[in-house]
Every structure is written in structure tokens, then in C-alpha cells.
Short mmCIF file of C-alpha atoms in Angstrom, two decimals:
data_model
loop_
_atom_site.label_atom_id
_atom_site.label_comp_id
_atom_site.label_asym_id
_atom_site.label_seq_id
_atom_site.Cartn_x
_atom_site.Cartn_y
_atom_site.Cartn_z
CA MET A 1 -41.08 -28.46 48.47
CA SER A 2 -38.35 -26.04 47.59
CA GLU A 3 -34.69 -26.74 47.05
CA ILE A 4 -32.29 -27.60 49.83
CA GLU A 5 -29.14 -25.81 48.85
CA ILE A 6 -26.45 -28.26 49.71
CA ALA A 7 -24.73 -29.00 46.44
CA PRO A 8 -23.71 -25.67 44.88
CA ALA A 9 -21.23 -24.58 47.55
CA ALA A 10 -19.06 -27.62 47.05
CA VAL A 11 -19.67 -27.70 43.33
CA ALA A 12 -17.48 -24.71 42.51
CA GLN A 13 -14.47 -26.74 43.55
CA ALA A 14 -15.40 -29.84 41.56
CA HIS A 15 -13.66 -28.79 38.37
CA ALA A 16 -10.27 -30.26 39.15
CA SER A 17 -9.13 -30.90 35.60
CA ALA A 18 -6.92 -27.80 35.28
CA PRO A 19 -3.75 -27.95 37.36
CA GLY A 20 -3.70 -25.54 40.31
CA ARG A 21 -0.92 -23.23 39.13
CA GLU A 22 -2.30 -22.80 35.63
CA ARG A 23 -5.78 -22.25 36.99
CA LEU A 24 -4.53 -19.48 39.25
CA VAL A 25 -2.61 -17.73 36.45
CA LEU A 26 -5.53 -17.98 34.04
CA GLY A 27 -7.90 -16.66 36.68
CA LEU A 28 -5.62 -13.71 37.26
CA ILE A 29 -5.41 -13.03 33.52
CA GLY A 30 -9.19 -13.21 33.17
CA THR A 31 -9.78 -10.79 36.04
CA LEU A 32 -7.14 -8.34 34.80
CA ALA A 33 -8.56 -8.48 31.27
CA PHE A 34 -12.00 -7.67 32.65
CA LEU A 35 -10.65 -4.63 34.53
CA VAL A 36 -8.58 -3.43 31.55
CA ILE A 37 -11.54 -3.68 29.15
CA TRP A 38 -13.73 -1.80 31.64
CA GLU A 39 -11.12 0.93 32.10
CA ALA A 40 -10.49 1.23 28.36
CA ALA A 41 -14.21 1.47 27.61
CA ALA A 42 -14.47 4.36 30.04
CA ARG A 43 -11.35 6.12 28.74
CA LEU A 44 -12.55 5.81 25.14
CA ASP A 45 -15.95 7.18 26.19
CA LEU A 46 -17.72 4.02 25.06
CA ILE A 47 -19.44 4.14 28.44
CA ASN A 48 -20.16 7.22 30.54
CA PRO A 49 -17.41 7.17 33.20
CA VAL A 50 -19.34 9.37 35.65
CA VAL A 51 -22.47 7.20 35.67
CA VAL A 52 -20.87 3.81 35.13
CA SER A 53 -17.56 4.56 36.83
CA ASN A 54 -14.33 2.68 36.08
CA PRO A 55 -11.59 0.86 37.99
CA SER A 56 -9.27 3.86 38.38
CA ARG A 57 -12.04 6.06 39.77
CA ILE A 58 -13.08 3.27 42.11
CA ALA A 59 -9.49 2.91 43.31
CA GLU A 60 -9.37 6.65 44.03
CA ALA A 61 -12.68 6.46 45.90
CA PHE A 62 -11.30 3.51 47.85
CA VAL A 63 -8.23 5.43 48.97
CA ALA A 64 -10.30 8.49 49.88
CA GLN A 65 -12.81 6.51 51.95
CA LEU A 66 -10.11 4.53 53.72
CA GLN A 67 -8.27 7.73 54.59
CA SER A 68 -11.36 9.46 55.95
CA GLY A 69 -12.10 6.30 57.95
CA ALA A 70 -15.88 6.65 57.63
CA ILE A 71 -16.17 3.27 55.94
CA PHE A 72 -14.74 1.51 59.01
CA ALA A 73 -17.71 2.63 61.12
CA ASP A 74 -20.06 1.05 58.55
CA LEU A 75 -17.96 -2.09 58.40
CA ARG A 76 -18.10 -2.37 62.20
CA VAL A 77 -21.90 -1.99 62.26
CA SER A 78 -22.33 -4.62 59.53
CA LEU A 79 -19.99 -7.10 61.19
CA ILE A 80 -21.71 -6.76 64.58
CA GLU A 81 -25.16 -7.22 63.03
CA PHE A 82 -23.83 -10.18 61.07
CA ALA A 83 -22.26 -11.80 64.15
CA VAL A 84 -25.32 -11.32 66.39
CA GLY A 85 -27.77 -12.51 63.74
CA PHE A 86 -25.69 -15.52 62.81
CA ALA A 87 -24.97 -16.51 66.43
CA LEU A 88 -28.70 -16.39 67.15
CA SER A 89 -29.46 -18.50 64.09
CA LEU A 90 -26.88 -21.10 65.20
CA ALA A 91 -28.25 -21.29 68.74
CA VAL A 92 -31.90 -21.49 67.69
CA GLY A 93 -31.24 -23.48 64.52
CA ILE A 94 -29.17 -26.24 66.12
CA GLY A 95 -31.45 -26.44 69.17
CA LEU A 96 -34.62 -26.62 67.12
CA GLY A 97 -32.99 -28.94 64.58
CA ILE A 98 -32.00 -31.46 67.28
CA ALA A 99 -35.48 -31.29 68.83
CA MET A 100 -37.04 -31.88 65.43
CA GLY A 101 -34.58 -34.62 64.54
CA LEU A 102 -35.16 -36.52 67.76
CA ASN A 103 -38.92 -36.20 67.98
CA ARG A 104 -41.09 -37.05 64.97
CA LEU A 105 -44.12 -35.18 66.24
CA THR A 106 -42.12 -31.98 66.71
CA GLU A 107 -40.64 -32.38 63.25
CA TYR A 108 -44.00 -32.90 61.55
CA ALA A 109 -45.54 -29.95 63.37
CA ILE A 110 -42.73 -27.47 62.66
CA ASP A 111 -41.78 -28.67 59.19
CA PRO A 112 -44.44 -26.70 57.22
CA PHE A 113 -43.36 -23.44 58.86
CA VAL A 114 -39.68 -24.09 58.20
CA TRP A 115 -40.42 -24.83 54.55
CA PHE A 116 -42.51 -21.71 54.25
CA LEU A 117 -39.68 -19.57 55.65
CA TYR A 118 -37.21 -21.35 53.41
CA SER A 119 -39.12 -20.99 50.18
CA SER A 120 -40.80 -17.63 50.63
CA PRO A 121 -38.88 -14.51 49.64
CA LEU A 122 -38.34 -13.07 53.12
CA ILE A 123 -37.43 -9.77 51.56
CA ALA A 124 -41.15 -9.16 51.02
CA PHE A 125 -41.74 -9.40 54.79
CA TYR A 126 -39.35 -6.61 55.67
CA PRO A 127 -42.02 -3.87 55.93
CA LEU A 128 -43.79 -5.91 58.63
CA ILE A 129 -40.55 -6.58 60.47
CA VAL A 130 -39.80 -2.86 60.46
CA VAL A 131 -43.26 -2.15 61.87
CA TRP A 132 -42.80 -4.80 64.56
CA LEU A 133 -39.22 -4.13 65.58
CA GLY A 134 -38.53 -0.58 64.51
CA PHE A 135 -35.95 0.90 62.21
CA GLY A 136 -32.30 -0.15 62.49
CA PHE A 137 -30.21 -2.66 64.43
CA THR A 138 -32.96 -4.99 65.71
CA THR A 139 -34.61 -5.29 62.32
CA VAL A 140 -31.33 -5.98 60.54
CA VAL A 141 -30.45 -8.67 63.09
CA ALA A 142 -33.94 -10.19 62.75
CA VAL A 143 -33.71 -10.34 58.95
CA THR A 144 -30.22 -11.85 59.22
CA PHE A 145 -31.46 -14.42 61.71
CA LEU A 146 -34.54 -15.35 59.68
CA LEU A 147 -32.57 -15.83 56.49
CA SER A 148 -29.79 -17.95 57.96
CA PHE A 149 -31.44 -20.04 60.68
CA VAL A 150 -33.59 -22.05 58.29
CA SER A 151 -30.63 -23.63 56.52
CA VAL A 152 -29.12 -24.50 59.92
CA VAL A 153 -32.39 -26.14 61.04
CA VAL A 154 -32.94 -28.10 57.83
CA ASN A 155 -29.41 -29.46 57.81
CA THR A 156 -29.32 -30.24 61.52
CA VAL A 157 -32.52 -32.27 61.20
CA ALA A 158 -31.04 -34.19 58.28
CA GLY A 159 -27.83 -34.77 60.25
CA VAL A 160 -29.60 -36.04 63.36
CA GLN A 161 -31.78 -38.34 61.29
CA SER A 162 -28.79 -39.74 59.41
CA VAL A 163 -27.47 -41.32 62.62
CA ASP A 164 -27.07 -45.08 62.37
CA PRO A 165 -29.86 -46.52 64.58
CA GLN A 166 -27.62 -49.48 65.44
CA LEU A 167 -25.21 -47.15 67.24
CA VAL A 168 -28.08 -45.70 69.24
CA ARG A 169 -29.27 -49.20 70.12
CA ALA A 170 -25.76 -50.24 71.12
CA VAL A 171 -25.43 -47.31 73.55
CA ARG A 172 -28.89 -48.01 74.98
CA ALA A 173 -28.14 -51.73 75.29
CA PHE A 174 -25.08 -51.00 77.41
CA GLY A 175 -27.16 -48.86 79.75
CA GLY A 176 -26.55 -45.42 78.26
CA SER A 177 -29.19 -42.78 78.98
CA ARG A 178 -30.96 -40.70 76.34
CA LEU A 179 -28.59 -37.85 77.14
CA ASP A 180 -25.62 -40.17 76.55
CA VAL A 181 -27.06 -41.07 73.17
CA ILE A 182 -27.37 -37.41 72.22
CA ARG A 183 -23.89 -36.51 73.47
CA LYS A 184 -21.91 -39.54 72.31
CA VAL A 185 -23.69 -40.60 69.14
CA ILE A 186 -26.10 -38.09 67.69
CA LEU A 187 -24.15 -34.85 68.00
CA PRO A 188 -20.83 -36.19 66.64
CA ALA A 189 -22.64 -37.88 63.75
CA ALA A 190 -24.67 -34.79 62.94
CA VAL A 191 -21.72 -32.38 62.97
CA PRO A 192 -20.87 -32.65 59.24
CA MET A 193 -24.42 -31.79 58.23
CA ILE A 194 -24.58 -28.99 60.80
CA ILE A 195 -21.39 -27.54 59.35
CA ALA A 196 -22.86 -27.79 55.84
CA GLY A 197 -25.90 -25.91 57.12
CA MET A 198 -23.65 -23.30 58.74
CA ARG A 199 -21.86 -22.75 55.44
CA ILE A 200 -25.08 -21.99 53.61
CA GLY A 201 -26.33 -20.05 56.63
CA LEU A 202 -23.23 -17.81 56.58
CA GLY A 203 -23.91 -16.77 53.00
CA ARG A 204 -27.57 -16.18 53.68
CA ALA A 205 -26.75 -14.21 56.84
CA LEU A 206 -24.58 -11.85 54.81
CA HIS A 207 -27.50 -11.46 52.43
CA GLY A 208 -29.73 -10.65 55.39
CA VAL A 209 -27.40 -7.96 56.70
CA VAL A 210 -27.27 -6.25 53.31
CA LEU A 211 -31.03 -6.56 52.83
CA GLY A 212 -31.83 -5.16 56.26
CA GLU A 213 -29.36 -2.32 55.92
CA MET A 214 -30.43 -1.35 52.41
CA PHE A 215 -34.08 -1.03 53.28
CA SER A 216 -34.27 -0.20 56.96
CA SER A 217 -31.16 1.24 58.49
CA ASN A 218 -29.02 4.35 58.57
CA ALA A 219 -25.67 2.66 59.08
CA GLY A 220 -23.68 -0.24 57.72
CA LEU A 221 -22.23 -1.22 54.34
CA GLY A 222 -25.64 -1.96 52.80
CA TYR A 223 -26.93 1.44 53.85
CA ARG A 224 -23.78 3.12 52.53
CA ILE A 225 -24.34 1.54 49.09
CA THR A 226 -27.85 2.99 48.83
CA PHE A 227 -26.67 6.32 50.23
CA TYR A 228 -23.98 6.83 47.59
CA ALA A 229 -26.24 5.47 44.84
CA ALA A 230 -28.93 8.00 45.78
CA HIS A 231 -26.33 10.73 45.32
CA LEU A 232 -25.23 9.17 42.02
CA ARG A 233 -21.68 8.76 43.35
CA THR A 234 -21.11 5.51 41.49
CA ALA A 235 -17.40 5.19 42.23
CA ASP A 236 -18.13 5.59 45.94
CA VAL A 237 -20.86 2.92 45.74
CA PHE A 238 -18.23 0.40 44.73
CA VAL A 239 -16.19 0.81 47.93
CA PRO A 240 -18.74 -0.78 50.33
CA LEU A 241 -19.78 -3.12 47.50
CA VAL A 242 -16.26 -4.42 46.97
CA ILE A 243 -15.82 -4.82 50.73
CA LEU A 244 -19.01 -6.91 50.82
CA VAL A 245 -17.79 -9.04 47.92
CA VAL A 246 -14.51 -9.63 49.77
CA ILE A 247 -16.40 -10.57 52.96
CA GLY A 248 -18.40 -13.04 50.87
CA LEU A 249 -15.21 -14.56 49.50
CA VAL A 250 -13.63 -14.76 52.97
CA ILE A 251 -16.74 -16.46 54.38
CA ASN A 252 -16.69 -18.96 51.54
CA GLN A 253 -12.99 -19.66 52.10
CA LEU A 254 -13.60 -20.11 55.85
CA GLY A 255 -16.32 -22.60 55.00
CA ASN A 256 -13.95 -24.52 52.72
CA MET A 257 -11.28 -24.64 55.44
CA LEU A 258 -13.78 -25.71 58.07
CA GLU A 259 -14.96 -28.55 55.87
CA ALA A 260 -11.43 -29.66 55.01
CA ARG A 261 -10.55 -29.62 58.73
CA LEU A 262 -13.62 -31.65 59.51
CA GLN A 263 -12.90 -34.24 56.86
CA ALA A 264 -9.35 -34.60 58.16
CA TRP A 265 -10.75 -35.03 61.69
CA ARG A 266 -13.17 -37.72 60.55
CA GLY A 267 -10.43 -39.44 58.56
CA VAL A 268 -12.41 -39.43 55.32
CA MET B 1 -24.94 -58.88 58.39
CA ALA B 2 -28.14 -60.53 59.51
CA ILE B 3 -29.15 -57.39 61.39
CA ALA B 4 -28.38 -55.17 58.43
CA THR B 5 -30.72 -57.09 56.14
CA GLU B 6 -33.35 -57.15 58.80
CA LEU B 7 -33.45 -53.38 59.24
CA PRO B 8 -34.88 -52.19 55.91
CA ALA B 9 -37.70 -54.71 56.06
CA GLU B 10 -38.51 -53.50 59.54
CA ALA B 11 -38.36 -49.87 58.44
CA ALA B 12 -40.54 -50.44 55.39
CA GLN B 13 -43.56 -51.37 57.47
CA PRO B 14 -44.12 -48.22 59.55
CA ARG B 15 -43.00 -45.89 56.75
CA ARG B 16 -46.32 -46.04 54.91
CA SER B 17 -48.29 -44.96 57.92
CA LEU B 18 -45.65 -42.35 58.82
CA VAL B 19 -46.15 -40.43 55.57
CA SER B 20 -49.77 -39.81 56.44
CA ALA B 21 -48.82 -39.02 60.04
CA ARG B 22 -46.48 -36.34 58.70
CA THR B 23 -49.24 -34.82 56.61
CA ALA B 24 -51.82 -35.07 59.36
CA VAL B 25 -49.63 -33.47 62.01
CA GLY B 26 -48.41 -30.82 59.58
CA VAL B 27 -51.90 -29.86 58.49
CA ALA B 28 -53.08 -29.83 62.10
CA ALA B 29 -50.19 -27.57 63.15
CA VAL B 30 -50.84 -25.13 60.31
CA ALA B 31 -54.59 -25.12 61.05
CA LEU B 32 -53.88 -24.48 64.72
CA PHE B 33 -51.55 -21.64 63.82
CA LEU B 34 -54.10 -20.04 61.49
CA ALA B 35 -56.85 -20.39 64.09
CA ALA B 36 -54.71 -18.81 66.80
CA TRP B 37 -53.71 -16.02 64.43
CA GLN B 38 -57.37 -15.40 63.53
CA ILE B 39 -58.44 -15.23 67.19
CA VAL B 40 -55.58 -13.00 68.27
CA GLY B 41 -55.90 -10.66 65.28
CA ALA B 42 -59.68 -10.43 64.86
CA ASN B 43 -60.23 -9.77 68.57
CA GLU B 44 -57.49 -7.13 68.65
CA ILE B 45 -55.58 -9.00 71.35
CA VAL B 46 -52.63 -7.77 69.34
CA ARG B 47 -53.27 -4.70 67.19
CA SER B 48 -54.58 -6.08 63.91
CA ASP B 49 -52.99 -3.34 61.83
CA LEU B 50 -49.66 -4.87 62.92
CA ILE B 51 -50.37 -8.57 62.37
CA SER B 52 -53.68 -8.72 60.45
CA TYR B 53 -55.53 -12.08 60.50
CA PRO B 54 -56.26 -14.81 57.96
CA SER B 55 -59.82 -13.82 57.01
CA GLU B 56 -58.74 -10.20 56.51
CA VAL B 57 -55.84 -11.36 54.35
CA ALA B 58 -58.21 -13.48 52.24
CA GLN B 59 -60.65 -10.58 51.83
CA THR B 60 -57.83 -8.23 50.89
CA LEU B 61 -56.57 -10.74 48.33
CA ILE B 62 -60.00 -10.83 46.70
CA GLN B 63 -60.28 -7.03 46.74
CA MET B 64 -56.83 -6.48 45.27
CA ALA B 65 -57.46 -9.10 42.59
CA ALA B 66 -60.92 -7.69 41.74
CA SER B 67 -59.69 -4.11 41.43
CA GLY B 68 -57.08 -5.24 38.91
CA GLU B 69 -54.29 -3.80 41.04
CA LEU B 70 -52.74 -7.20 41.62
CA GLY B 71 -53.01 -8.42 38.04
CA ALA B 72 -51.60 -5.28 36.43
CA ASN B 73 -48.54 -5.25 38.67
CA ALA B 74 -48.03 -9.01 38.54
CA ILE B 75 -47.89 -8.87 34.72
CA VAL B 76 -45.13 -6.26 34.90
CA SER B 77 -43.13 -8.38 37.37
CA LEU B 78 -43.67 -11.51 35.29
CA GLN B 79 -42.42 -9.76 32.15
CA GLU B 80 -39.32 -8.51 33.96
CA PHE B 81 -38.74 -11.98 35.35
CA LEU B 82 -38.94 -13.66 31.95
CA GLN B 83 -36.83 -10.97 30.28
CA GLY B 84 -34.03 -11.80 32.69
CA PHE B 85 -34.61 -15.49 33.29
CA ILE B 86 -34.77 -16.76 29.69
CA PRO B 87 -31.47 -15.09 28.71
CA ALA B 88 -29.99 -16.42 31.96
CA ILE B 89 -30.90 -19.98 30.93
CA LEU B 90 -29.63 -19.57 27.35
CA ILE B 91 -26.38 -17.80 28.24
CA GLY B 92 -25.85 -19.80 31.44
CA VAL B 93 -26.15 -23.15 29.69
CA ALA B 94 -24.03 -22.03 26.71
CA ALA B 95 -21.28 -20.60 28.92
CA GLY B 96 -21.45 -23.55 31.30
CA THR B 97 -21.11 -25.98 28.41
CA ALA B 98 -18.09 -24.12 27.05
CA PHE B 99 -16.50 -23.99 30.51
CA GLY B 100 -17.26 -27.64 31.10
CA LEU B 101 -15.57 -28.67 27.86
CA SER B 102 -12.53 -26.42 28.28
CA ALA B 103 -10.93 -26.27 31.70
CA ARG B 104 -8.69 -23.39 30.53
CA LEU B 105 -11.63 -21.24 29.48
CA HIS B 106 -13.31 -22.01 32.78
CA ALA B 107 -10.20 -20.98 34.72
CA LEU B 108 -10.23 -17.57 32.97
CA PHE B 109 -13.72 -16.79 34.24
CA GLU B 110 -13.62 -18.69 37.53
CA PRO B 111 -12.77 -15.73 39.83
CA LEU B 112 -15.69 -13.73 38.45
CA ILE B 113 -18.07 -16.67 38.85
CA VAL B 114 -16.94 -17.43 42.41
CA MET B 115 -17.14 -13.75 43.29
CA LEU B 116 -20.69 -13.39 42.01
CA ASN B 117 -21.66 -16.67 43.63
CA THR B 118 -20.41 -15.80 47.11
CA SER B 119 -21.37 -12.13 47.25
CA PRO B 120 -24.80 -10.94 48.43
CA ILE B 121 -26.32 -10.31 45.02
CA ILE B 122 -28.83 -7.69 46.18
CA ALA B 123 -25.94 -5.39 47.06
CA PHE B 124 -25.64 -4.89 43.29
CA VAL B 125 -29.19 -3.53 42.99
CA PRO B 126 -28.28 0.17 43.40
CA VAL B 127 -25.44 -0.08 40.88
CA VAL B 128 -27.61 -1.89 38.35
CA VAL B 129 -30.32 0.75 38.78
CA VAL B 130 -27.80 3.58 38.29
CA TRP B 131 -26.46 1.82 35.19
CA PHE B 132 -29.68 0.67 33.57
CA GLY B 133 -32.29 3.10 34.86
CA VAL B 134 -35.35 2.86 37.07
CA GLY B 135 -37.46 1.07 34.44
CA THR B 136 -37.94 -2.59 33.64
CA GLN B 137 -34.48 -3.08 32.15
CA SER B 138 -32.63 -2.87 35.48
CA LYS B 139 -35.01 -5.48 36.95
CA ALA B 140 -34.43 -7.89 34.09
CA ILE B 141 -30.66 -7.42 34.53
CA MET B 142 -30.95 -8.21 38.27
CA VAL B 143 -32.94 -11.37 37.50
CA PHE B 144 -30.31 -12.33 34.96
CA LEU B 145 -27.39 -11.71 37.35
CA ALA B 146 -29.04 -13.64 40.17
CA ALA B 147 -30.09 -16.58 38.01
CA VAL B 148 -27.17 -17.07 35.67
CA ILE B 149 -24.56 -18.11 38.25
CA PRO B 150 -26.22 -21.29 39.63
CA ILE B 151 -27.04 -22.30 36.04
CA VAL B 152 -23.42 -21.88 34.91
CA ILE B 153 -22.02 -23.69 37.95
CA ASN B 154 -24.40 -26.62 37.67
CA THR B 155 -23.92 -26.94 33.92
CA VAL B 156 -20.14 -27.09 34.38
CA THR B 157 -20.57 -29.78 37.04
CA GLY B 158 -23.02 -31.71 34.90
CA ILE B 159 -20.67 -31.68 31.91
CA THR B 160 -17.51 -32.58 33.83
CA GLU B 161 -19.25 -35.40 35.67
CA VAL B 162 -20.79 -37.17 32.69
CA HIS B 163 -19.99 -40.87 32.88
CA GLU B 164 -16.69 -41.53 31.19
CA SER B 165 -18.11 -44.82 29.91
CA TRP B 166 -20.81 -43.02 27.88
CA VAL B 167 -18.18 -40.96 26.10
CA ARG B 168 -16.00 -44.01 25.48
CA ALA B 169 -18.95 -46.00 24.17
CA CYS B 170 -19.70 -43.24 21.64
CA ARG B 171 -16.04 -43.06 20.58
CA ALA B 172 -15.83 -46.83 20.28
CA PHE B 173 -18.64 -46.74 17.74
CA GLY B 174 -16.79 -44.07 15.77
CA ALA B 175 -18.55 -40.90 16.95
CA LYS B 176 -16.87 -37.56 16.24
CA GLN B 177 -16.50 -34.93 18.96
CA PRO B 178 -19.69 -32.97 18.01
CA GLN B 179 -21.63 -36.23 18.08
CA VAL B 180 -20.16 -37.15 21.45
CA ILE B 181 -21.25 -33.77 22.79
CA ALA B 182 -24.74 -34.04 21.32
CA LYS B 183 -25.38 -37.68 22.18
CA ALA B 184 -23.54 -38.24 25.48
CA ILE B 185 -22.30 -35.08 27.16
CA LEU B 186 -25.32 -32.77 26.83
CA PRO B 187 -27.95 -35.41 27.71
CA GLY B 188 -25.76 -36.53 30.60
CA ALA B 189 -25.47 -32.99 31.90
CA LEU B 190 -29.17 -32.17 31.54
CA PRO B 191 -30.31 -33.31 35.02
CA ALA B 192 -27.65 -31.14 36.70
CA VAL B 193 -28.56 -28.22 34.44
CA MET B 194 -32.20 -28.52 35.43
CA VAL B 195 -31.27 -28.50 39.12
CA GLY B 196 -29.28 -25.31 38.50
CA ILE B 197 -32.25 -23.69 36.78
CA ARG B 198 -34.56 -24.65 39.63
CA LEU B 199 -32.12 -23.37 42.25
CA SER B 200 -31.87 -20.05 40.43
CA VAL B 201 -35.63 -19.40 40.57
CA GLY B 202 -35.54 -18.38 44.24
CA ARG B 203 -32.52 -16.15 43.76
CA ALA B 204 -34.05 -14.52 40.70
CA VAL B 205 -37.32 -13.78 42.51
CA VAL B 206 -35.44 -12.16 45.39
CA GLY B 207 -33.34 -10.11 42.96
CA LEU B 208 -36.46 -8.97 41.14
CA ILE B 209 -38.43 -8.02 44.26
CA ALA B 210 -35.42 -6.26 45.80
CA ALA B 211 -34.86 -4.23 42.64
CA GLU B 212 -38.54 -3.30 42.40
CA MET B 213 -38.64 -2.35 46.07
CA TYR B 214 -35.49 -0.27 45.70
CA VAL B 215 -36.96 1.87 42.93
CA SER B 216 -39.59 1.18 40.31
CA VAL B 217 -42.77 2.47 38.77
CA ARG B 218 -44.82 -0.74 38.77
CA GLY B 219 -44.57 -4.35 39.88
CA ILE B 220 -45.22 -6.46 42.96
CA GLY B 221 -42.11 -5.13 44.72
CA ARG B 222 -43.36 -1.61 44.10
CA LEU B 223 -46.70 -2.53 45.71
CA ILE B 224 -44.88 -3.93 48.75
CA GLN B 225 -43.03 -0.65 49.09
CA VAL B 226 -46.25 1.38 48.70
CA TYR B 227 -48.16 -0.64 51.31
CA SER B 228 -45.25 -0.65 53.76
CA THR B 229 -46.23 2.90 54.66
CA SER B 230 -49.98 2.22 54.85
CA ASP B 231 -50.20 0.86 58.41
CA ARG B 232 -51.89 -2.28 57.15
CA ALA B 233 -50.33 -5.72 57.38
CA ALA B 234 -52.97 -7.54 55.30
CA GLU B 235 -51.73 -6.21 51.94
CA ILE B 236 -48.16 -7.24 52.77
CA PHE B 237 -49.29 -10.79 53.57
CA VAL B 238 -51.23 -10.92 50.30
CA LEU B 239 -48.18 -9.81 48.33
CA VAL B 240 -45.88 -12.23 50.15
CA THR B 241 -48.31 -15.03 49.33
CA VAL B 242 -48.42 -14.02 45.68
CA VAL B 243 -44.63 -13.95 45.39
CA SER B 244 -44.22 -17.27 47.24
CA SER B 245 -46.87 -18.91 45.07
CA PHE B 246 -45.11 -17.71 41.95
CA GLY B 247 -41.80 -19.26 43.08
CA PHE B 248 -43.59 -22.49 44.00
CA LEU B 249 -45.39 -22.66 40.64
CA MET B 250 -42.17 -22.01 38.72
CA VAL B 251 -40.32 -24.79 40.57
CA THR B 252 -43.23 -27.21 40.05
CA LEU B 253 -43.40 -26.33 36.36
CA LEU B 254 -39.65 -26.84 35.98
CA ARG B 255 -39.90 -30.25 37.67
CA ARG B 256 -42.57 -31.24 35.14
CA ILE B 257 -40.41 -30.03 32.25
CA GLU B 258 -37.49 -31.96 33.71
CA THR B 259 -39.30 -35.31 33.83
CA TRP B 260 -40.58 -34.71 30.31
CA LEU B 261 -37.26 -33.51 28.87
CA ALA B 262 -34.90 -35.80 30.74
CA PRO B 263 -36.71 -38.85 32.09
CA TRP B 264 -33.32 -40.44 32.75
CA SER B 265 -32.66 -37.90 35.52
CA LEU B 266 -34.89 -39.98 37.80
CA GLU B 267 -32.35 -42.79 37.68
CA ARG B 268 -29.85 -40.74 39.66
#
């Protein structure tokens, strides 16, 4: 058994003891201090600015790459791969998760494979995936799918199984069909867990895009990072890297909003 | 109410037989899968250099182990892992404790923590390699970066969620702040800390393998990269198995340490 990552995403928000305003200001101060120390270290030649780079060089590289527009092509490739891979993982993950949640035999039969995918470092499989699917888009989408769909499956199964059996019996007792049970009871009850799985899946999908692009693509933000690094253009490396970090933050924020929405809808 | 009390008793009966049904069906499904894989691969129904087959994988494992190739590279990877993972535990727990005790300090570093937590960590591999070289140091740094964040986050949560009553009980008997920390807060946080450490194993392994695959002289990731161009799938399956087993063993070991170190964590 490996770990089901459900807790950590919500955990970052748990520290509510500092008031919001103060927390924001302190966070800003901390980040600025980090950048200032980095810049100063480079200016004072404590670190080699060409190899390590520094915030002002990175800012220049940012402006240059935005003006040339090349980075937008990579961003577009990455976002498309991300969207296709994640959409596939939702479709397959929720479908398979419901099938496994409803039917014990299916669950028992598929469970070992799901756990293997979940706990094995899929990165090590990438050479095989490249051999099977070729270099580029398909492989990146496949890696993205494989990384994210497992968390959707695991959470959907847990959600379906958490349904109160009395509700199911009530619907059946009043003449509801199996389909009615799925539509009216199981799906609504499983939604919170499915969303939790989606949240984790989103983060893992982004990981998959970067992984696929770094090792088997010639386009996208992940590829661009390795390209600039191979040319030792450290400041340029940070442009796609920072964009990826921002995408990660945006995804996390979207997840937070989705969950808040959901809790409001459920009246919790 | 009568129905509610009836349910658990009813559920308790079939549960015992269900556990074995789960194992039986799971084992049967895996055996079926391996048999099908063996037949398809060994008879070249699908080209075996693309998918290999179980007996070839087992033979290859024995060969690679006997030639010393596996052992020599595994030792390098293990050293890199420990060089990053042990500092990650020490620094992660220390920083997490400080952040947990001081909300202001935590707020200063929060943006950096959230950023590292939500971004795809392997995107940092090229930068870390440019900064710290192609040798073992950059791998240890990647392990550290990947592992330290879940440890910090879980330590903070553990500390902030220690039962208020434990702290008050200590104070009531005249304990000073250092005693409260040593006797109530740290033991109370230990289960959450251990979960963080276990969660970070998977991330650390991925960081390590990605860094070794990106560029390295020796190590399991290096082997994966070498064999990815060899037109043979068996070696890749062997290496995947080795890496997965390592993660599994680490998590099992950590669970053992947890029950020995913090037997009270079972009460949660």
C-alpha cells in the first residue's frame, strides 16, 4: 500500500492563526527579501551570476522572450497537452472509478494494477512509452494521463463506496432502478471525493506534461527548460520555469475555489 | 435508530470473508495478466522487444544482478537518496516546528512553500544540474527539494493541531514553555510528521530518478536512460521494478519506525 494523497492539499490552508492581512504582508516581505538577497549575492559576486543567474537577469530574459513571442507557442503546446491528458484521465478515471465502486469483483480485480501505477515511479516507464507511442505529443499526453488518472480513480472509488446504503435502499424500496440509484444517490454523494481526486490529478497532470516534454518532445515549456539549460542560458531557463510555477499556483487556486464552491453548494 | 445499530453488526459478518475475496480476486487478476503477457510476448504475437515478457524480465533481473551492474548503480542512487533525504527530514522537521510555533515566521516563508508545493518539482532538475553540477550533489539537492516540502507542511499541521488540552494540562502542572514543547507539542505532532516523511518518499524517488535520467554518470536513472536506446524492454521493466521495490521498502520501514517511535499514532 502506498499513500493516498488527500491531506496535503488542504493542509497548507490549515494554519489560520495569523490574521489574513498580516499574513499577506509578511509573505510579501519574505518573498521580496529572498529576491533581494539573491540579487545582492550575484551583484557582490558571492555567486556566479552567469551560471546561477539573478532576478534582474531573469526579468530581462522574461521581457525578451515575451517580446519575441516564442514562449507563447510553447505555452500553447503545453496547455493543449495538459488539457487533453487531463480530460482523458477524468473520463477514464471517473468511469472506471464508478465501475469499481459499484462492483466488488471489478474493484478487486483492478485494484492491484491501480496501486502499482500509483506507487511506481512512472517516470521510469517513459522509455517504453516513447517506443510504443513515438516521440512527442502522444507520449506527453499518455504520461499526463497515466500520472493523473490514478488519483481520480482512487478517489472516485472511495466516493462511491462512501454512499449511505440506507439511501440506496430507500430509492430501491420506492421502485427506483439501478440507474436511478446511480444518478440520484451515488453520483451526487461521490462528487466531493471526485473533486478531491481531480485536485490531486490536476497537479499530477502538470507534472506529467513537464516530464513528457523534458524527456521526449521538441516543444512545450518542459522542452524549453531543457533546451535553454543545455545551452547554459540559465536566465532563459527561468522564464518557462516561472510560467510553470505560476500555472501550478493557478491550478491550486482553482482547486481551492472549486472546493469552496462545492462546500457552499452542499451547505457544509 | 434501530436500523442504524443493526447495520454494523450486519456488515461485520461478511467483512471477514470479503478480505480474503479481495486477495483471491486480486491475485487471480494479476496472475491472469502475467500469463497473458507471457503468452503474447514469448510467442511474438506482439514484438517482444517492445513489451518483453515476465520470464525474460526475471532472467534479465538475475543477469543484471549477477554481473554487478545493478548493485553498483543502486548503491550510487541509494547514497544520493540518503544524502538528500536525511537533511530533508532534519531541516524539514526543524523548520516545520519553528513555523508551527510562530505563525509570523510561517507567514514569511509561506509563499515559497506553497510555490514549491504546487509547482512540478522536476521542472527544477535542469536548473539544479546547472547550479550543482552533473555529479551526485545535484541529485541529493533534488531529493532534498522534493522531500522537504511535505515534511515541513505536515510538521506545521501536526504542531498547530496538537490537542489544546494536552498543552493546558502541562501548564496546569507548572510546565515551562520548553517543557510544554518537549512533552506535549512534539510528541503530539509526531504522527503527522511521520505521514509527511512517508509522503515525501515517492516525490524524492521521482526527483532522484528524473535528475539521474536528465544527466548523470552512474545510478539507476542513468541505467534507464542507457537502456532506453537499446531496443529491449526487459531491462526497463527490471529497473522499474527495482525502483518501485525501493519506494515500497522505504514506506514499509518508515511505518515500522512510526509504530515503534510513536505508538500513540495508532489511536488517531
